[in-house]
Short mmCIF file of C-alpha atoms in Angstrom, two decimals:
data_model
loop_
_atom_site.label_atom_id
_atom_site.label_comp_id
_atom_site.label_asym_id
_atom_site.label_seq_id
_atom_site.Cartn_x
_atom_site.Cartn_y
_atom_site.Cartn_z
CA MET U 27 4.76 49.39 0.96
CA GLU U 28 8.09 47.65 -1.02
CA LEU U 29 7.17 44.78 -2.80
CA SER U 30 9.56 42.41 -0.61
CA SER U 31 7.62 43.07 2.28
CA VAL U 32 4.23 41.70 0.20
CA ILE U 33 6.59 38.97 -0.91
CA LEU U 34 7.28 38.17 3.22
CA ILE U 35 2.95 38.73 4.53
CA SER U 36 1.97 36.65 1.45
CA LEU U 37 4.41 33.94 2.62
CA ALA U 38 3.22 34.29 6.21
CA LEU U 39 -0.16 33.76 5.19
CA THR U 40 0.18 30.86 2.67
CA ALA U 41 2.38 28.80 5.72
CA GLN U 42 -0.61 30.06 8.15
CA ALA U 43 -3.48 28.87 5.83
CA ALA U 44 -2.09 25.16 5.45
CA PRO U 45 -2.27 22.82 8.09
CA ALA U 46 0.67 21.52 8.90
CA LYS U 47 0.52 17.45 7.91
CA LYS U 48 0.29 15.54 11.62
CA PRO U 49 2.48 12.61 11.69
CA LYS U 50 2.04 9.13 11.89
CA PRO U 51 2.11 7.94 15.62
CA GLU U 52 4.86 5.83 16.46
CA LEU U 53 3.06 2.25 16.69
CA VAL U 54 2.01 3.02 12.20
CA VAL U 55 5.90 4.02 11.13
CA LYS U 56 6.99 1.19 12.35
CA ALA U 57 4.76 -1.23 11.68
CA LEU U 58 4.73 0.26 7.92
CA GLU U 59 8.30 -0.03 8.20
CA ILE U 60 8.35 -4.33 9.33
CA PHE U 61 5.50 -4.67 6.76
CA GLU U 62 8.21 -3.05 3.60
CA ALA U 63 11.13 -5.23 5.49
CA CYS U 64 8.89 -7.83 4.16
CA ASP U 65 6.92 -6.52 0.73
CA HIS U 66 10.78 -6.06 -0.51
CA TRP U 67 11.90 -9.68 -0.92
CA TYR U 68 8.10 -10.00 -2.82
CA GLY U 69 10.42 -7.34 -4.77
CA GLU U 70 12.55 -10.58 -5.89
CA MET U 71 11.04 -12.99 -6.78
CA GLY U 72 12.13 -14.16 -9.84
CA ASP U 73 13.97 -16.55 -11.46
CA GLN U 74 17.47 -15.76 -8.70
CA SER U 75 20.22 -18.33 -8.36
CA ASP U 76 19.91 -20.71 -5.85
CA ASP U 77 21.23 -20.02 -3.39
CA ARG U 78 18.78 -16.24 -3.67
CA ASN U 79 15.96 -17.92 -4.59
CA SER U 80 17.07 -19.43 -0.09
CA GLU U 81 17.51 -16.68 1.16
CA ILE U 82 14.55 -14.81 -0.26
CA LEU U 83 12.35 -17.66 1.06
CA ALA U 84 14.48 -17.35 4.26
CA GLY U 85 13.58 -13.58 4.08
CA ILE U 86 9.79 -14.38 3.99
CA ALA U 87 9.30 -16.60 6.20
CA HIS U 88 11.59 -14.24 8.77
CA ASP U 89 9.30 -11.10 8.24
CA CYS U 90 6.41 -11.49 6.92
CA PRO U 91 5.54 -13.45 10.24
CA GLU U 92 6.56 -10.27 11.89
CA ALA U 93 5.02 -7.96 9.17
CA LYS U 94 1.95 -9.02 10.02
CA THR U 95 1.64 -9.04 13.84
CA ALA U 96 3.19 -5.24 13.28
CA VAL U 97 -0.26 -4.63 10.80
CA SER U 98 -2.68 -6.15 13.22
CA GLN U 99 -1.91 -4.58 16.41
CA ALA U 100 -1.65 -1.22 14.43
CA LEU U 101 -4.56 -0.80 12.37
CA LYS U 102 -6.91 -2.10 15.90
CA ALA U 103 -4.99 1.28 16.94
CA HIS U 104 -5.90 3.38 14.20
CA PRO U 105 -8.46 1.40 12.05
CA ASN U 106 -8.64 3.37 9.29
CA ASP U 107 -5.27 4.40 8.12
CA PRO U 108 -4.79 4.48 4.60
CA ASP U 109 -1.03 3.58 4.93
CA LEU U 110 -2.16 0.29 7.11
CA ALA U 111 -5.06 -1.39 5.00
CA ASP U 112 -2.57 -0.54 2.00
CA ALA U 113 -0.58 -3.22 3.80
CA ALA U 114 -2.46 -5.01 5.05
CA LEU U 115 -4.25 -6.27 1.42
CA SER U 116 -0.75 -6.75 0.69
CA LEU U 117 -0.44 -9.10 3.33
CA ALA U 118 -3.19 -10.89 2.83
CA GLU U 119 -2.78 -10.73 -1.53
CA ASN U 120 0.32 -13.64 -0.26
CA SER U 121 -1.45 -15.09 2.23
CA HIS U 122 0.14 -13.72 5.14
CA TYR U 123 -3.02 -12.01 6.11
CA ASP U 124 -6.37 -13.42 7.05
CA LEU U 125 -9.52 -11.18 6.16
CA THR U 126 -12.76 -11.59 6.16
CA LYS U 127 -15.01 -10.01 3.21
CA THR U 128 -16.72 -7.60 5.42
CA GLU U 129 -12.39 -6.53 6.68
CA ARG U 130 -11.39 -6.45 2.96
CA THR U 131 -13.78 -4.29 1.56
CA ARG U 132 -13.76 -1.88 4.53
CA LEU U 133 -9.62 -1.36 3.88
CA CYS U 134 -11.12 -1.79 -0.02
CA ARG U 135 -11.98 1.51 0.37
CA LEU U 136 -9.57 2.86 2.37
CA SER U 137 -7.49 2.53 0.25
CA LEU U 138 -8.96 3.98 -2.82
CA PRO U 139 -8.63 7.72 -1.63
CA SER U 140 -5.06 7.07 -2.46
CA TYR U 141 -4.89 4.96 -5.15
CA ARG U 142 -6.72 6.77 -7.32
CA ARG U 143 -4.21 9.77 -6.27
CA HIS U 144 -1.79 7.28 -7.68
CA PHE U 145 -4.21 6.73 -11.05
CA ALA U 146 -3.99 10.34 -11.81
CA LYS U 147 -1.37 10.75 -11.57
CA THR U 148 0.00 8.04 -13.26
CA LYS U 149 -2.35 6.98 -16.02
CA ASN U 150 -1.19 3.39 -15.02
CA PRO U 151 -3.65 0.85 -13.64
CA ASP U 152 -2.31 -0.68 -10.13
CA TRP U 153 -2.04 -4.51 -10.18
CA SER U 154 -2.43 -5.47 -6.60
CA PHE U 155 -4.93 -2.64 -5.77
CA SER U 156 -6.83 -4.73 -8.68
CA ASN U 157 -5.42 -8.25 -7.39
CA ASN U 158 -7.21 -7.13 -4.05
CA CYS U 159 -10.18 -5.26 -4.07
CA PRO U 160 -11.57 -6.35 -8.11
CA GLU U 161 -14.76 -3.44 -7.53
CA GLN U 162 -12.77 -0.62 -6.40
CA ALA U 163 -10.82 -1.41 -8.88
CA LYS U 164 -13.35 -1.35 -11.57
CA SER U 165 -15.07 1.86 -10.77
CA LEU U 166 -11.17 3.92 -10.73
CA TYR U 167 -9.64 2.43 -14.17
CA GLY U 168 -12.72 1.44 -15.63
CA LYS U 169 -12.41 -0.44 -18.94
CA ARG U 170 -8.40 0.10 -18.43
CA ALA U 171 -8.48 -1.92 -15.20
CA LEU U 172 -6.79 -4.98 -14.35
CA LYS U 173 -7.40 -8.74 -15.10
CA LEU U 174 -4.74 -11.29 -13.50
CA GLU U 175 -3.97 -13.35 -17.02
CA THR U 176 -2.45 -16.81 -16.94
CA ASN U 177 -0.40 -18.81 -19.15
CA ASP U 178 -0.76 -21.93 -20.93
CA ASP U 179 -0.42 -23.87 -18.56
CA GLY U 180 -3.22 -22.43 -16.66
CA GLU U 181 -0.85 -21.06 -14.37
#
């Protein structure tokens, strides 16, 4: 058998062994897109001009209630999606989503594997995960767990 035939057979067997990644349902994809629009505004918060700050606040007021609705509906249909769990936790962090303690704990556990993979790659603790899920963050990051720090004014 020629080397090229062996390579082709090996590639074919490898392709069969690795299952195709199942695409996310459309409802989940759309909810995550809407969430990203809301989350984008929070990435721009800070020292901006007054006009830009007004645009950011208007964007939050427009996009975040829609994100809450979309993520909530998608979570009801797909309660074990880790990306939706992360989106709900982020919305809750910014006061756009109300979570019971039980639901927060469930979402933290659901999102833990993705944060574990991220930490394994980057060795950087995630501030948002630490803030939203302090128990899981402590077990994941150990002494490197991030804590919210205050300035001298207590803010």
